[in-house]
Short mmCIF file of C-alpha atoms and ligand atoms in Angstrom, two decimals:
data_model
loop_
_atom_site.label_atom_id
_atom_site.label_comp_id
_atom_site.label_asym_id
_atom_site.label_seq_id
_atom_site.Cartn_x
_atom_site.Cartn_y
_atom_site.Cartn_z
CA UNK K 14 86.22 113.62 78.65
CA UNK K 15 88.21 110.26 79.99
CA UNK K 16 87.63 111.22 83.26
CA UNK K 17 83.45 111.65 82.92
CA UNK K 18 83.66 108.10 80.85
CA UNK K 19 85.33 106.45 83.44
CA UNK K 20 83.02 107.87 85.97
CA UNK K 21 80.33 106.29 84.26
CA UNK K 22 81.82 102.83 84.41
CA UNK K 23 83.02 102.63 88.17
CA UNK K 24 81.02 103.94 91.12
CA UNK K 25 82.50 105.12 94.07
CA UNK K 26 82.31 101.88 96.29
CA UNK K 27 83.33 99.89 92.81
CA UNK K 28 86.63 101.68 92.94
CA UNK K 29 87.07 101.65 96.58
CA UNK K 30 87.04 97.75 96.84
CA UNK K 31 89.75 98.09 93.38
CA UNK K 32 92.16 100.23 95.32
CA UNK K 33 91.97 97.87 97.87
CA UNK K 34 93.03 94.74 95.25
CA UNK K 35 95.76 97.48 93.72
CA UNK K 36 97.44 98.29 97.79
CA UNK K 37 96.98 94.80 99.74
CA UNK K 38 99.38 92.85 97.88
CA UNK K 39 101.71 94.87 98.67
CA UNK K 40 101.35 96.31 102.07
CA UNK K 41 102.84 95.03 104.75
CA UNK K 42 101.83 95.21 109.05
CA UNK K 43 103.81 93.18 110.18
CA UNK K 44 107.60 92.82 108.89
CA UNK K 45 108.49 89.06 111.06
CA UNK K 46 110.33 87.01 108.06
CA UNK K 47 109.97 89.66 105.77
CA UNK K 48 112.16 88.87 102.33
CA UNK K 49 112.85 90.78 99.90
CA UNK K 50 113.37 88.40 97.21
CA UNK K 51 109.85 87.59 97.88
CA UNK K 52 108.62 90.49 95.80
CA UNK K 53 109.15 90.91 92.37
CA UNK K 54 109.98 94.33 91.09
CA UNK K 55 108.44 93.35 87.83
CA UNK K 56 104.90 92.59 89.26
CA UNK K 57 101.79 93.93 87.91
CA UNK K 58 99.60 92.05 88.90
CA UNK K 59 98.76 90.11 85.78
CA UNK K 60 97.80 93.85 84.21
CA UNK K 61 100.08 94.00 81.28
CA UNK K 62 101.68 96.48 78.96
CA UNK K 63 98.62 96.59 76.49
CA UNK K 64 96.37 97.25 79.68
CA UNK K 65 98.28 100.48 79.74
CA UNK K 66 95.59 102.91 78.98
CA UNK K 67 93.26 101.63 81.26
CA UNK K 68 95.44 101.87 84.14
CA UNK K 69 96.37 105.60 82.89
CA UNK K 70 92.11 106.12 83.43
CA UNK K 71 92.56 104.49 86.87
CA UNK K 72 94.91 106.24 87.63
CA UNK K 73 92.96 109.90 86.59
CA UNK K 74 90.09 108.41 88.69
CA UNK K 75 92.81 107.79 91.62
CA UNK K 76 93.51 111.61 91.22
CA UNK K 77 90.27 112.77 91.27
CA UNK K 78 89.49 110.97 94.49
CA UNK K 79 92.81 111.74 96.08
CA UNK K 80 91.50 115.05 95.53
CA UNK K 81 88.23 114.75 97.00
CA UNK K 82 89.88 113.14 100.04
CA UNK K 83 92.59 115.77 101.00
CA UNK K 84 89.57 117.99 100.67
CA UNK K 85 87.77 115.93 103.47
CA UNK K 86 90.79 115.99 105.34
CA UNK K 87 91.74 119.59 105.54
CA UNK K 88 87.94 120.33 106.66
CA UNK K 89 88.09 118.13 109.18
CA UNK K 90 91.16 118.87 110.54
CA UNK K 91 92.03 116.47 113.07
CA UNK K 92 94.19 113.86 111.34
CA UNK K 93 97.49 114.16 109.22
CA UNK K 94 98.76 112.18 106.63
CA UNK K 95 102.39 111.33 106.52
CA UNK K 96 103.51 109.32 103.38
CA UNK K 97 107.50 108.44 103.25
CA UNK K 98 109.11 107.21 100.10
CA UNK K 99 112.32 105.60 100.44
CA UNK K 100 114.06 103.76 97.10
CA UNK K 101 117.28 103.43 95.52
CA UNK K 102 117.92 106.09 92.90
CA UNK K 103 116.06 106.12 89.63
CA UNK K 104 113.13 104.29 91.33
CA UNK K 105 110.68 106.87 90.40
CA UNK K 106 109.92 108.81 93.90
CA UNK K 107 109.61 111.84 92.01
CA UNK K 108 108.03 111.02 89.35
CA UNK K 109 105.79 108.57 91.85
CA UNK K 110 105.16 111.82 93.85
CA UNK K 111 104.35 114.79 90.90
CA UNK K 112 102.13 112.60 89.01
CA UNK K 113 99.49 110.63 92.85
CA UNK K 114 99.62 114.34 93.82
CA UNK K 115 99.19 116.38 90.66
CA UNK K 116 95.12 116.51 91.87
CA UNK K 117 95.51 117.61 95.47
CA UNK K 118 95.29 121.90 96.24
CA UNK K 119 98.91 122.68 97.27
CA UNK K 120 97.53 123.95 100.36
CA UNK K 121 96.71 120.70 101.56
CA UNK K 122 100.21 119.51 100.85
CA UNK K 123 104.14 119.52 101.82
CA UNK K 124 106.66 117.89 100.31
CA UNK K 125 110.06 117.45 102.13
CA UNK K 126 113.18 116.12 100.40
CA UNK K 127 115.65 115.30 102.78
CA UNK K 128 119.63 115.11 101.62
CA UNK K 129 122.74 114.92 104.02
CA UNK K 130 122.41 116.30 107.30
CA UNK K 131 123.69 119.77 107.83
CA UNK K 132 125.98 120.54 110.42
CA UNK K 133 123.02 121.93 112.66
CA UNK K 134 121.30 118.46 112.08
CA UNK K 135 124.35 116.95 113.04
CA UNK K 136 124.25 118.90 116.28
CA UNK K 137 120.58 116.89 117.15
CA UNK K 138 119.19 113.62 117.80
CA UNK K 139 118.67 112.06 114.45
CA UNK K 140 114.50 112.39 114.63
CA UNK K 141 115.05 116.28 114.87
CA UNK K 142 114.83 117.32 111.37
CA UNK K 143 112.12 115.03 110.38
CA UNK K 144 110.04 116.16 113.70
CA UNK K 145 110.39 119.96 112.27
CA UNK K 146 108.85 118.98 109.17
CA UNK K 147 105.69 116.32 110.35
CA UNK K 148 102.52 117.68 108.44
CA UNK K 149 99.94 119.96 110.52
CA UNK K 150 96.58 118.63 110.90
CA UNK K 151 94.69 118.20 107.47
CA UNK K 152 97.76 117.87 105.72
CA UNK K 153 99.19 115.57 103.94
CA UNK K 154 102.88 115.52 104.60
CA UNK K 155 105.42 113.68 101.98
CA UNK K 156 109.00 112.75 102.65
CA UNK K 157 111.34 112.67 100.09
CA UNK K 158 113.26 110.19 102.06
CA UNK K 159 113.40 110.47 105.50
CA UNK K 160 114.68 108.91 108.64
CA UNK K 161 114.97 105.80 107.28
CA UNK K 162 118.43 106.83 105.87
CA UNK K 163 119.56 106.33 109.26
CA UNK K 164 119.27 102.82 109.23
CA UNK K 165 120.03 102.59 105.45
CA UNK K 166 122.90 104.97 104.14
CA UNK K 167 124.59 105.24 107.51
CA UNK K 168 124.44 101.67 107.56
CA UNK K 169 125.83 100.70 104.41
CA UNK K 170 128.56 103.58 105.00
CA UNK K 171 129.71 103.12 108.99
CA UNK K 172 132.26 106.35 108.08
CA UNK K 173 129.24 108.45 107.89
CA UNK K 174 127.72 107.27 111.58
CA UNK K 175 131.20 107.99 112.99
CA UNK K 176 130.77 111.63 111.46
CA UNK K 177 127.65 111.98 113.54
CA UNK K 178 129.27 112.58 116.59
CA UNK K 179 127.24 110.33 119.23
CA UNK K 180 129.67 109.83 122.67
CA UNK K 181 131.17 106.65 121.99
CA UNK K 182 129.15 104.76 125.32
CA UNK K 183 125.97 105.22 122.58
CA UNK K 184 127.58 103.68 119.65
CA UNK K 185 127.72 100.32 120.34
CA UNK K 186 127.34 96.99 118.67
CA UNK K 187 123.55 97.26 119.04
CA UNK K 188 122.72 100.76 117.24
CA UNK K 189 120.75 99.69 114.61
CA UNK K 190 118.17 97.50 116.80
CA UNK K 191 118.06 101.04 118.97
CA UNK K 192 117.19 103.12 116.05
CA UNK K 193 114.30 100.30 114.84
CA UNK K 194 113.31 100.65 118.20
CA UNK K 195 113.48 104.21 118.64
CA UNK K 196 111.57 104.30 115.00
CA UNK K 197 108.55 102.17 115.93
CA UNK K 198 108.13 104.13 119.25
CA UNK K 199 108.48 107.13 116.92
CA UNK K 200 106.04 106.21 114.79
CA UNK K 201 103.58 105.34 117.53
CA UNK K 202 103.50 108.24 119.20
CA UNK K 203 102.52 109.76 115.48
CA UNK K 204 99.86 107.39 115.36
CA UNK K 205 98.45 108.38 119.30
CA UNK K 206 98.62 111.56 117.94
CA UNK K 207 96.74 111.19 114.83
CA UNK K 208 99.71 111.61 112.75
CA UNK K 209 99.07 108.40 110.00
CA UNK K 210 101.85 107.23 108.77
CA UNK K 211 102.46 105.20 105.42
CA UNK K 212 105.64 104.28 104.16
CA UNK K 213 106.75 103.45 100.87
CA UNK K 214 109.95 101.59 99.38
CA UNK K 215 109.90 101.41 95.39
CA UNK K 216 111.11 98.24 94.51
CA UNK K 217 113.40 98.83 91.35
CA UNK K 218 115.41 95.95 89.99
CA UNK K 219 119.27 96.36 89.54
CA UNK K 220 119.06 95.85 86.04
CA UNK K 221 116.02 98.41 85.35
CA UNK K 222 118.02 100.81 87.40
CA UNK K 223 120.88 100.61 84.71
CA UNK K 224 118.42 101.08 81.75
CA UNK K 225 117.50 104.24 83.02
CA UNK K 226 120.69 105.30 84.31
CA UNK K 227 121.87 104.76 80.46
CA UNK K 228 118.59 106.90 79.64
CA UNK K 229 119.37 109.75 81.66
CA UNK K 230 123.09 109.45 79.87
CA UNK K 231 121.71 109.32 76.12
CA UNK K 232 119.01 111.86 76.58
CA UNK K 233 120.45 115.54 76.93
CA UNK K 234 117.17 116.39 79.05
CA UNK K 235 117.90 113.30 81.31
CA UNK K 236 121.60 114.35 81.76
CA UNK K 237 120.52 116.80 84.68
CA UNK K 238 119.34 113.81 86.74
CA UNK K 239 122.63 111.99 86.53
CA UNK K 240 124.82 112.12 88.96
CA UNK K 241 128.25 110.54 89.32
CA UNK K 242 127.95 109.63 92.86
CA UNK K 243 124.58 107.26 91.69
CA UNK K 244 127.05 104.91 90.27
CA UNK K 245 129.16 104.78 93.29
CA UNK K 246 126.00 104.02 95.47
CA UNK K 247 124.96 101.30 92.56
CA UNK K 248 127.83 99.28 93.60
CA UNK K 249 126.61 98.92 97.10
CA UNK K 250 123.81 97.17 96.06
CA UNK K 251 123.25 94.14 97.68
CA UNK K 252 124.16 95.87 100.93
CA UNK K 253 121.38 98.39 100.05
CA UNK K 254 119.28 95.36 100.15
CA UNK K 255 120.11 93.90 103.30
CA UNK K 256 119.48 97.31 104.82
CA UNK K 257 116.15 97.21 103.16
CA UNK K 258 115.44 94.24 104.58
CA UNK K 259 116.27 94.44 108.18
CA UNK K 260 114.96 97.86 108.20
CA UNK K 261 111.45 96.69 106.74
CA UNK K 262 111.14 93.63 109.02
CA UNK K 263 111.68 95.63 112.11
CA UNK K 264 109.89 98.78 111.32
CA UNK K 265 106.59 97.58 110.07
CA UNK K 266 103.30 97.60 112.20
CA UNK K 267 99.64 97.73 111.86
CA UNK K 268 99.90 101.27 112.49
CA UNK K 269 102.75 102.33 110.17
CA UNK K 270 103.02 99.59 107.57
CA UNK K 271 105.50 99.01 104.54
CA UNK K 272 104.32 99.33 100.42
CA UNK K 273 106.65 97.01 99.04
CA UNK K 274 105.72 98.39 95.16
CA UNK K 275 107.04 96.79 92.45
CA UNK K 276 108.77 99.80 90.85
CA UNK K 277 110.39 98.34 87.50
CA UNK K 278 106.89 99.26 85.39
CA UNK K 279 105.99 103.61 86.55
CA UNK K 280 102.34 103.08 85.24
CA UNK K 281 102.02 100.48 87.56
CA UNK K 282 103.89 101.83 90.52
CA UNK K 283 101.63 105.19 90.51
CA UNK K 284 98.64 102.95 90.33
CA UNK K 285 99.50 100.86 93.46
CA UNK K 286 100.77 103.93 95.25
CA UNK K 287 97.78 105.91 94.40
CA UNK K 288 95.52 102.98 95.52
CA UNK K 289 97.18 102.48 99.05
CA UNK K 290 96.70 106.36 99.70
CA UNK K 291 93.18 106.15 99.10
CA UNK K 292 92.52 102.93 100.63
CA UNK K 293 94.37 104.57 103.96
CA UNK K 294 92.03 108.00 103.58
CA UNK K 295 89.19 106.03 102.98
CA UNK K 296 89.43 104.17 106.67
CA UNK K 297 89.62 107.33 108.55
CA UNK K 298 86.03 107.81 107.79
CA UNK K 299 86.45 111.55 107.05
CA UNK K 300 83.50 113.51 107.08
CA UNK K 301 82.73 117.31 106.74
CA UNK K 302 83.04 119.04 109.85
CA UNK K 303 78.83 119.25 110.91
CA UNK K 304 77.66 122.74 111.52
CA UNK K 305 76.06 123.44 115.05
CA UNK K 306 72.50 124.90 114.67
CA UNK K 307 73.78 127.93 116.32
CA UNK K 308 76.45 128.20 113.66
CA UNK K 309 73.49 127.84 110.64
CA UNK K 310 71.66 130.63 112.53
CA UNK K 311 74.42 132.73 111.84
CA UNK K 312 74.58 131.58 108.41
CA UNK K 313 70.63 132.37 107.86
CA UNK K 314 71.29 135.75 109.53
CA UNK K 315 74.19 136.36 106.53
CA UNK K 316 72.16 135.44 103.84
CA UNK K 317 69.12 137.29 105.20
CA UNK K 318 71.55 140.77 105.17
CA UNK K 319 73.25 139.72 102.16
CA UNK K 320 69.34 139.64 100.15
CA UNK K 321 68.93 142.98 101.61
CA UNK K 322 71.52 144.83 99.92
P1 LIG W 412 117.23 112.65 93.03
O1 LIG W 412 116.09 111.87 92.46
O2 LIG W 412 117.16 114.10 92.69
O3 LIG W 412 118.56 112.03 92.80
P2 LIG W 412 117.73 112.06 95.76
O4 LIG W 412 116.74 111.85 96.86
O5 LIG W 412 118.53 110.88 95.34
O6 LIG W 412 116.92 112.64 94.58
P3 LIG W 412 120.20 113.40 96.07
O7 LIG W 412 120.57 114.80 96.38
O8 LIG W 412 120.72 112.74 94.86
O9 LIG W 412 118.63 113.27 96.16
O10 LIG W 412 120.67 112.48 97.28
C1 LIG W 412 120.39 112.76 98.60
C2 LIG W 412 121.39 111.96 99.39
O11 LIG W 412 121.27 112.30 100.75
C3 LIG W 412 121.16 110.47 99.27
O12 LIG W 412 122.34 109.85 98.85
C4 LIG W 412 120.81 110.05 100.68
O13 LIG W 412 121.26 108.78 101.00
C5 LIG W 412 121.47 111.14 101.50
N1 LIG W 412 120.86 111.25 102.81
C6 LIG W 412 119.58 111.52 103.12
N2 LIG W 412 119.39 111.47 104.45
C7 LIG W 412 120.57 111.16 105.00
C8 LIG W 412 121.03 110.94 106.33
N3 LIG W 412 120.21 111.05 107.36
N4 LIG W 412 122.31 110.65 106.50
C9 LIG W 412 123.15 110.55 105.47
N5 LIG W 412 122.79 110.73 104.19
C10 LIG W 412 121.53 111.02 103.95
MG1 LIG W 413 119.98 110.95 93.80
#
């Protein structure tokens, strides 16, 4: 019922140029100065809470044309989508994720969530695991985190790069300009490949991270979701920041660029991430794959047999 309303009130091209206001503000090509403190977890841009509902019907459009889009994509099949969401915990990736792709056919779709390395990733280069899991053409790939733990985690926590066993002439002082380097090369080669990737970090605040750390405490259904070792990670904060940073200004391009979305406010972090997906789909000019007139013989001939019968 919403959904036909809304349809009503927005056309197509309407809610193209809206997706566009809902993703620029946030996206970033080119990462030179890059701040953190320059974006405001809090932001929603001027929308407030009463605005609520009508973001909830944007964001039911968003679906819907998500939807439309993957199926574009997977007929075509020649690009692939590669989304990465990187956050602290309780940022909302999963909730962020379930709720932009609750529209898409689950054949169009793979979700990876990536935790510590195994020993058998431990045994590779530290691109291996996520190279095993890039998205086939048509697809949309997601990653649950990703590579970017390399320069994040294992930089906040040097004991865990010394568990990685690299020979000791390849860990030197300048590792972590390597690994942005290695990572934009990375990322290029996606890109020659037509392998689009868009990356996302969901800016939570400290202090909205403890309100729903306390949540998942109070709330027996939220206790699953705790974990001790969140609090441990918590106090590394500002370090987590820094990371952020550094890793953000020297890892975003034109053809792989940042989301910086304000993540304190989940209505409004679905909405922005939902917008920057379509905005993406919508300029690779996806069309349905055209049928060769020898091909729509064949499909007269069908039809012609199939009245027959
Ligand atoms: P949840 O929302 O369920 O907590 P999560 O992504 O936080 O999801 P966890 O199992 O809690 O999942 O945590 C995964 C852990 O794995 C994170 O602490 C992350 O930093 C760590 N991790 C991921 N990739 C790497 C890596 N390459 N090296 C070291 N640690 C990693
Ligand atoms: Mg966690």
């Amino acid at each position: 019922m919403e959904e036909s309303q809304a349809d009503k009130r927005m056309d197509k091209q309407d809610f193209l140029e809206r997706a566009r206001r809902f993703s620029q503000p946030f996206r970033i090509d080119d990462g030179a100065g890059f701040q953190l403190k320059d974006h405001d977890p809090d932001d929603t841009l001027h929308l407030d809470k009463t605005d609520k509902d009508r973001a909830q019907e944007a964001l039911t459009m968003g679906v819907k044309m998500l939807a439309e889009f993957q199926d574009l994509l997977y007929a075509q099949d020649r690009w692939a989508l590669l989304l990465i969401f990187q956050a602290m915990d309780a940022a909302g990736k999963d909730g962020t994720i379930k709720h932009v792709m609750s529209g898409v056919n689950p054949q169009g779709c793979q979700v990876n969530s990536f935790k510590a390395p195994s020993s058998v990733d431990l045994d590779h280069d530290f691109l291996w695991r996520s190279n095993n899991a890039l998205p086939e053409r048509g697809r949309i790939g997601i990653f649950n985190r990703s590579y970017y733990e390399e320069t994040l985690v294992v930089r906040v926590h040097p004991e865990i790069l010394a568990r990685q066993t690299l020979p000791p002439e390849r860990l030197t002082k300048n590792i972590w300009k390597e690994r942005f380097r290695d990572i934009r090369n990375y990322e290029e080669y996606l890109s020659n490949n037509g392998i689009v990737v868009r990356k996302f970090f969901l800016n939570v605040s400290k202090k909205e991270q403890r309100k729903r750390f306390l949540e998942r405490l109070d709330r027996p259904e939220k206790n699953w979701k705790f974990s001790a070792n969140d609090i441990k990670e918590r106090a590394f904060w500002e370090d987590y920041m820094e990371a952020y940073t550094e890793t953000i200004r020297h890892t975003a391009s034109p053809h792989a660029p940042w989301y910086v979305v304000p993540a304190d406010n989940k209505w409004f972090t679905r909405i922005a991430v939902a917008a920057a997906i379509i905005e993406t789909l919508d300029s690779l000019h996806l069309q349905y794959p055209e049928v060769s007139p020898e091909a729509r013989a064949q499909l007269a001939t069908a039809r012609a047999l199939l009245e027959k019968e």
